[in-house]
Tab-separated table of N, CA and C in Angstrom:
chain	number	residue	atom	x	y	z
A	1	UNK	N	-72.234	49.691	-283.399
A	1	UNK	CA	-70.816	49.880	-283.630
A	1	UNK	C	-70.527	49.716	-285.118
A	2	UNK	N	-69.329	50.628	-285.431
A	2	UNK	CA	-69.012	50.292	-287.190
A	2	UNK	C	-68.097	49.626	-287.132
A	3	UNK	N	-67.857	48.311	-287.528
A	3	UNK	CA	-66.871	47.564	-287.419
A	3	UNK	C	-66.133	47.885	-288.431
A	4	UNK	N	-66.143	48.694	-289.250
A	4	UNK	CA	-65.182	49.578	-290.295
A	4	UNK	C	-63.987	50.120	-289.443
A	5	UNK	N	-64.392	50.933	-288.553
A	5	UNK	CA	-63.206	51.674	-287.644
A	5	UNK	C	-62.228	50.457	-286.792
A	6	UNK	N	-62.930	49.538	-287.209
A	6	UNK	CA	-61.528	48.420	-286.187
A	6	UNK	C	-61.453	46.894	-286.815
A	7	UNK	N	-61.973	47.099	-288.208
A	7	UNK	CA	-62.049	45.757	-288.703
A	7	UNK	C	-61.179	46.061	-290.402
A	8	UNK	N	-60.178	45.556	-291.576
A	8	UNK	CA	-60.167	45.874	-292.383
A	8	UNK	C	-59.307	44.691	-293.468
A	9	UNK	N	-59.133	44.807	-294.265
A	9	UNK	CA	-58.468	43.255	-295.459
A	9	UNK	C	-58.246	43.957	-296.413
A	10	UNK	N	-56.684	43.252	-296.170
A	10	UNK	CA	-55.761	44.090	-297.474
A	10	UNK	C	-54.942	42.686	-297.921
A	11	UNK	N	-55.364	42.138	-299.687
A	11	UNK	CA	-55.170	41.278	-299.757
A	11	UNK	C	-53.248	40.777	-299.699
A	12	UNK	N	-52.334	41.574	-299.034
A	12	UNK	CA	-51.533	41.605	-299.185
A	12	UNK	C	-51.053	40.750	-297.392
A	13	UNK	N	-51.910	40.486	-296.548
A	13	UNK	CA	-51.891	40.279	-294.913
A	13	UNK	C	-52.750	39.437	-295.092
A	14	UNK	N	-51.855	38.302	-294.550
A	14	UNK	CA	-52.772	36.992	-294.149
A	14	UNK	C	-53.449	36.720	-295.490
A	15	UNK	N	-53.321	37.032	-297.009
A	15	UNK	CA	-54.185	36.740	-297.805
A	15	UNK	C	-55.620	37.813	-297.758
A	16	UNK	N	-55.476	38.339	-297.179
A	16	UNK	CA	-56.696	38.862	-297.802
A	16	UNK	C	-57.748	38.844	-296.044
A	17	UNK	N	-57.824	37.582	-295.207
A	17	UNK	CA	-58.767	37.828	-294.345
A	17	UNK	C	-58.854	39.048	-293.467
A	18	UNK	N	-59.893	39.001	-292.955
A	18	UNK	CA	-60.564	40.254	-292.288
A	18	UNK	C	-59.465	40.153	-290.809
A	19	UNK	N	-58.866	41.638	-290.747
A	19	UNK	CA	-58.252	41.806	-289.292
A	19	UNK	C	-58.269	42.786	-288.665
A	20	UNK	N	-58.126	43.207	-287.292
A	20	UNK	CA	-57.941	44.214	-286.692
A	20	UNK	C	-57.035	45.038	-286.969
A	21	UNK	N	-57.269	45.595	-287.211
A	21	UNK	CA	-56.391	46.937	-287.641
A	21	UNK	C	-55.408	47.176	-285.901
A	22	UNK	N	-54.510	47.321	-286.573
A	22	UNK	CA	-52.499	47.572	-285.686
A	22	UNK	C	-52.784	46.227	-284.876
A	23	UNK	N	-52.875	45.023	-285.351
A	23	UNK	CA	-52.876	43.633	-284.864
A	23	UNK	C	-52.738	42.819	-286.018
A	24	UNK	N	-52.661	41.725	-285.432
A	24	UNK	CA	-52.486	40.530	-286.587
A	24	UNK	C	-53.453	39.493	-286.275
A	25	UNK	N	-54.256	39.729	-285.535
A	25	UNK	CA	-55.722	38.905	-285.261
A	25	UNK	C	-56.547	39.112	-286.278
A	26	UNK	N	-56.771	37.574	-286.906
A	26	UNK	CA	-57.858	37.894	-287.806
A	26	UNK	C	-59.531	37.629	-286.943
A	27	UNK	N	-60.606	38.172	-287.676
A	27	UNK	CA	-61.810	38.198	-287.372
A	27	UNK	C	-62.252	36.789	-286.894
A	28	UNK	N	-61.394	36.009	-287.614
A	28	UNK	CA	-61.903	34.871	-287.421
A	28	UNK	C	-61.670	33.757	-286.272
A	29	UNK	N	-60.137	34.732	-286.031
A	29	UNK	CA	-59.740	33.830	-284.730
A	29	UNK	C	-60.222	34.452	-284.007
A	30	UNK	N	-60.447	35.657	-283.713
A	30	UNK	CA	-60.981	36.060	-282.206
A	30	UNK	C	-62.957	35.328	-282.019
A	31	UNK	N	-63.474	35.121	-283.351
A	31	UNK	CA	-65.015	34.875	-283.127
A	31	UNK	C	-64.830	32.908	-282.911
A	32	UNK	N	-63.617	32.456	-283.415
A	32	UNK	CA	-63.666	30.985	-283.158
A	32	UNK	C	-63.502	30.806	-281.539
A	33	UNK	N	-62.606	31.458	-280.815
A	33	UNK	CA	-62.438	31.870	-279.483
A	33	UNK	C	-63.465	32.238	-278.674
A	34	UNK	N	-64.398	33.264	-279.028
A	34	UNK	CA	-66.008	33.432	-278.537
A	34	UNK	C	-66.447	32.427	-278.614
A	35	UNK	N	-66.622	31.741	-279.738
A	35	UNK	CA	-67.557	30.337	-280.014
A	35	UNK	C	-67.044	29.180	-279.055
A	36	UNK	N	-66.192	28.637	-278.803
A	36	UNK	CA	-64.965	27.904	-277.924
A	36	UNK	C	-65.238	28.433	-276.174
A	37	UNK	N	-65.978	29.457	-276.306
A	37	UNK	CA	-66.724	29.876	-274.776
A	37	UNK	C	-65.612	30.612	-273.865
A	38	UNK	N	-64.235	31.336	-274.644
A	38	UNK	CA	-63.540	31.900	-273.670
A	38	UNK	C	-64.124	33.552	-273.573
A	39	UNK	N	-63.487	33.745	-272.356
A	39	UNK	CA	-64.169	35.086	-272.071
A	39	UNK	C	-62.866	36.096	-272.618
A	40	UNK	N	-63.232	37.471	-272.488
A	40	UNK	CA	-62.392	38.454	-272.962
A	40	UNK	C	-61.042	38.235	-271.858
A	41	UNK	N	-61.241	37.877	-270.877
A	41	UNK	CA	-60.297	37.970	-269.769
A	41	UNK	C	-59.394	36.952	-270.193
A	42	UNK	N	-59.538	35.912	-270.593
A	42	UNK	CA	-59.228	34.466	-271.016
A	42	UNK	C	-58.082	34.672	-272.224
A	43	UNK	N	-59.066	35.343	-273.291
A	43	UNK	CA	-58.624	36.031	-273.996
A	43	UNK	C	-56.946	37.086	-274.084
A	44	UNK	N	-57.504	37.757	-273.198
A	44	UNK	CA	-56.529	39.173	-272.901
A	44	UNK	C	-55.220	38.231	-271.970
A	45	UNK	N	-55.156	37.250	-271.401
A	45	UNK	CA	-54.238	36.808	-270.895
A	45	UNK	C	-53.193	35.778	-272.016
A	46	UNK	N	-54.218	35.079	-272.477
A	46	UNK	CA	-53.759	34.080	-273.758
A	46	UNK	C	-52.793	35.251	-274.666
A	47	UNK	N	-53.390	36.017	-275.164
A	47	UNK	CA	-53.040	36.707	-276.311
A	47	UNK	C	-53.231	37.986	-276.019
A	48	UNK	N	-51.934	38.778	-275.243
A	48	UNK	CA	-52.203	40.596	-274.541
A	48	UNK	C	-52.735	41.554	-275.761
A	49	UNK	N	-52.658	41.082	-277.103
A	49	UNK	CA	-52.566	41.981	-278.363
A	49	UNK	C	-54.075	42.168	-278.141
A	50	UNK	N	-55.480	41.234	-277.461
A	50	UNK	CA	-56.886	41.145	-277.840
A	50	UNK	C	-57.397	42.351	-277.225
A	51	UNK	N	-57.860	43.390	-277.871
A	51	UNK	CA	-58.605	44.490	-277.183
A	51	UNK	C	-59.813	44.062	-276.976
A	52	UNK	N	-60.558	45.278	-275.921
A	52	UNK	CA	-62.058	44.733	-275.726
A	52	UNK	C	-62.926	45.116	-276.577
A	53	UNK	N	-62.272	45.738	-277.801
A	53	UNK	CA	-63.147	46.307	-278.824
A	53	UNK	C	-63.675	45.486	-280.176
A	54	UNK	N	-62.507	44.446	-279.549
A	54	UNK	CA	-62.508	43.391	-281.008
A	54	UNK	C	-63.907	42.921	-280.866
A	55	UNK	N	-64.611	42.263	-279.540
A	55	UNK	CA	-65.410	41.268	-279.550
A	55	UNK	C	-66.964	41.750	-280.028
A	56	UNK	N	-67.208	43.259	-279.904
A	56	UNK	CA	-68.487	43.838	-280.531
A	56	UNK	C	-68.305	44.009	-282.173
A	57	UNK	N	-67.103	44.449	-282.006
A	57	UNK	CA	-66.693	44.682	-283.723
A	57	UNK	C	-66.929	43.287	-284.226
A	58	UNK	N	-66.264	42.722	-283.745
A	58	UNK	CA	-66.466	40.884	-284.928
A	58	UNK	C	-67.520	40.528	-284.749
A	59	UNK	N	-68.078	40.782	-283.595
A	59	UNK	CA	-69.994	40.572	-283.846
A	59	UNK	C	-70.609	40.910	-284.722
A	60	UNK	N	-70.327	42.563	-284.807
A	60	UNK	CA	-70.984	43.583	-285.796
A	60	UNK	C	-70.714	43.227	-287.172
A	61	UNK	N	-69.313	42.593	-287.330
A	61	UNK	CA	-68.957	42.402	-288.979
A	61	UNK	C	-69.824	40.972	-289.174
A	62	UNK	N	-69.969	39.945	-288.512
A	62	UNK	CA	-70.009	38.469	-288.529
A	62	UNK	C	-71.675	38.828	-289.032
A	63	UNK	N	-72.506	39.940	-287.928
A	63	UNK	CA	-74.118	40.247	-288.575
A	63	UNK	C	-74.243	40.571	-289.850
A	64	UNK	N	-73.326	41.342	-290.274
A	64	UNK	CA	-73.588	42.327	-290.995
A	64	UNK	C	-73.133	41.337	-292.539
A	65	UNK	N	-72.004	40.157	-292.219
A	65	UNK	CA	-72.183	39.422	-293.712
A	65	UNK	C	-73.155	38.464	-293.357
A	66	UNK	N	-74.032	38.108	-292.395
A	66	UNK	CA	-75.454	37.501	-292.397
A	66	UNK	C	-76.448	37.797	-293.244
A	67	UNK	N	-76.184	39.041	-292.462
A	67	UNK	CA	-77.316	39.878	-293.745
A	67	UNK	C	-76.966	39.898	-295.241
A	68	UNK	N	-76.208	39.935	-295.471
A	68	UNK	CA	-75.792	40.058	-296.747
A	68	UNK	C	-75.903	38.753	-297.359
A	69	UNK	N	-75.428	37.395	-296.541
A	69	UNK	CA	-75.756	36.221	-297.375
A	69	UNK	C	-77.459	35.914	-297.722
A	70	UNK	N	-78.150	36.674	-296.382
A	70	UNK	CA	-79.182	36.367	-296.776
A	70	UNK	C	-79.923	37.163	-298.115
A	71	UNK	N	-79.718	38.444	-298.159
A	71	UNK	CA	-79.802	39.207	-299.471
A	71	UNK	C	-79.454	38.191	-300.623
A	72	UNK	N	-77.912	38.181	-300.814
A	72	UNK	CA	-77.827	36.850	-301.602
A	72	UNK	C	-78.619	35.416	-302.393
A	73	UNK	N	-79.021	34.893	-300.520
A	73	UNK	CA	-79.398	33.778	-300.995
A	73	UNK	C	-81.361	34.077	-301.694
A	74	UNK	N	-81.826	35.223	-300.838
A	74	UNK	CA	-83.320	35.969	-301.691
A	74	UNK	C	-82.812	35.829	-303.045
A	75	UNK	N	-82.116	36.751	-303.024
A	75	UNK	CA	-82.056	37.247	-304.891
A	75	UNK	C	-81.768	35.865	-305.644
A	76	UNK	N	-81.247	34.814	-305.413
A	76	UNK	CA	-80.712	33.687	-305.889
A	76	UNK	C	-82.356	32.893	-306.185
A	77	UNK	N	-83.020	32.906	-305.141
A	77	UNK	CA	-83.950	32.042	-304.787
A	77	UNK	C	-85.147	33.006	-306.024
A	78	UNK	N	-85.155	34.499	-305.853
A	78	UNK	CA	-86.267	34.874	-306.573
A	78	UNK	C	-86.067	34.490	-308.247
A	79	UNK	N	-84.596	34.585	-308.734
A	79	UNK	CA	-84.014	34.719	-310.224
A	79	UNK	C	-84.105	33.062	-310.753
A	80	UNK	N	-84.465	31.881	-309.562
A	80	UNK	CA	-84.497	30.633	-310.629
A	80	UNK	C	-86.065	30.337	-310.687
């Protein structure tokens, strides 16, 4: 999945964090909610705005700056 098509930060909303696009859920609350062990159903009742698209997308974004810290922390580690 491209979490581009449903993930985006415009530092003008919420500051800047990562959100669903035509929502006001940031990335971060819906993956603290995964982590916290509720299910999408749990979810979708708590808060009707949660699509079922959010929870692969914030996966996909949450990997994808993994990877990147780890790039990071290589290049950091090879340059001292």
């Amino acid at each position: 999945m491209d979490w581009r098509e449903h993930i985006y930060s415009n530092p003008n909303i919420l500051g800047g964090k990562p959100i669903f696009r035509d929502s006001r859920f940031t990335v971060e609350f819906v993956l603290d909610l995964v982590s916290a062990g509720w299910s999408l159903d749990q979810m979708q009742q708590e808060y009707p705005g949660i699509r079922p698209e959010f929870l692969p997308a914030a996966a996909a974004f949450a990997a994808e700056m993994i990877h990147d810290e780890k790039a990071i922390a290589a290049s950091r580690a090879r340059a001292a």
